[in-house]
Amino acid sequence: MSIRLSNLSPALPPALLQNLSAINIKTAADLVFIPPDALLHSLPRGSTTLGELESCIDNVTGQVAAEGMSGDELLASEVASDLTEVKSGVSELDELIGGSFSGTHGGNVIEISGKSGTGKTALALHTVLSHLSQHGRDAAIWMDTTGDLSAQRLTHAMSSQAGPCTDTALERLHISLAFEIEAAYDILDNIRSVLTSTSSSDARPRILVIDTITPLLGPNLSATSSQGHAAMTTFMRSLRTLARTHALFILVLNSSTVSNTNSASAFAWTTHKPALGPSFTFLTDATLWLARPPPSALNPTSSAADDHDGDSDRDQQELRIAEVLRSRISVCSFIATVSIRSAE
């Protein structure tokens, strides 16, 4: 603000610059901190108007002042500076979703759908525990809507993890039961409260997993009423708002329904599609479909004489086809073959 008015570009009108200098107004600070009407009375009568003077002051202020930033923008920039990227731990899957599950802004809502036993929960557990094992200041919330997540399964999934923060990973994974939509809203309110008040020394929630969302929204859907669809849309908008506002990565697991064909899939043998109807996939940032490949798509297993320990056969049983059915953050119809060792 101590910049001299004579050094500004574009320069002030020469006559005004001379008159300001005559009353000892020589720097930008001298000019902008004097009320325009008081300054006008100090200048020679008729040399300028109040409007012209205010325009000159605005011009000078725009040149020397720092760019303004609201409190919300400042908070978002501070959160982004400490933001950790959430990856699935499977490079092929990360590439399907544009490089990482969380995305550059950190607040993606990703849907993983598939038949029972295709590895949805196993993949979600691997993603969460892999991240917590690497980032000691992050926490995760697991919203269990069926009560099926056991301590034994968590311990088994944790045994395959490695990282500098594995000792405290399970302590930073918080399990919440939600058997109805009202309980789910209460959990979201608690997460929002924690994200708003968390101090820098606390583990910050970075991931929310809903396993599965189908029992929460499915019972209210009806072909004869729009009320269930409205409730589904409202809930998913709440998730997106929470994700975007607080850079929270949300992973939503969805079951499947029988269909003659799945038009979104690249494979003709896909006879199931994501549950909750076609509109649900447009309420998330991406829909990832997991499926077991048919026997015809697998390589022939080796004979017993050549494969004494059965590793080849077991590996093929663990194979899954991961397919992006719809996405606003990456290219659709990308496909990868991955191995998921723990079935649901």
Short mmCIF file of C-alpha atoms in Angstrom, two decimals, residues 13 15 73 77 81 101 105 161 170 175 275 277 301 314:
data_model
loop_
_atom_site.label_atom_id
_atom_site.label_comp_id
_atom_site.label_asym_id
_atom_site.label_seq_id
_atom_site.Cartn_x
_atom_site.Cartn_y
_atom_site.Cartn_z
CA PRO A 13 -4.93 11.53 -14.84
CA ALA A 15 -3.99 16.85 -13.44
CA GLU A 73 -12.96 -20.30 0.82
CA SER A 77 -8.16 -24.11 1.06
CA SER A 81 -3.85 -28.45 1.80
CA PHE A 101 -11.46 -42.96 -5.74
CA HIS A 105 -11.31 -32.27 -4.85
CA GLN A 161 -2.40 -54.52 5.44
CA LEU A 170 -8.78 -50.20 13.53
CA ILE A 175 -18.75 -48.64 13.07
CA ALA A 275 -30.67 -52.14 -7.50
CA GLY A 277 -33.63 -48.26 -10.30
CA THR A 301 -6.99 -74.48 -15.32
CA ARG A 314 -8.07 -70.58 -6.59
#
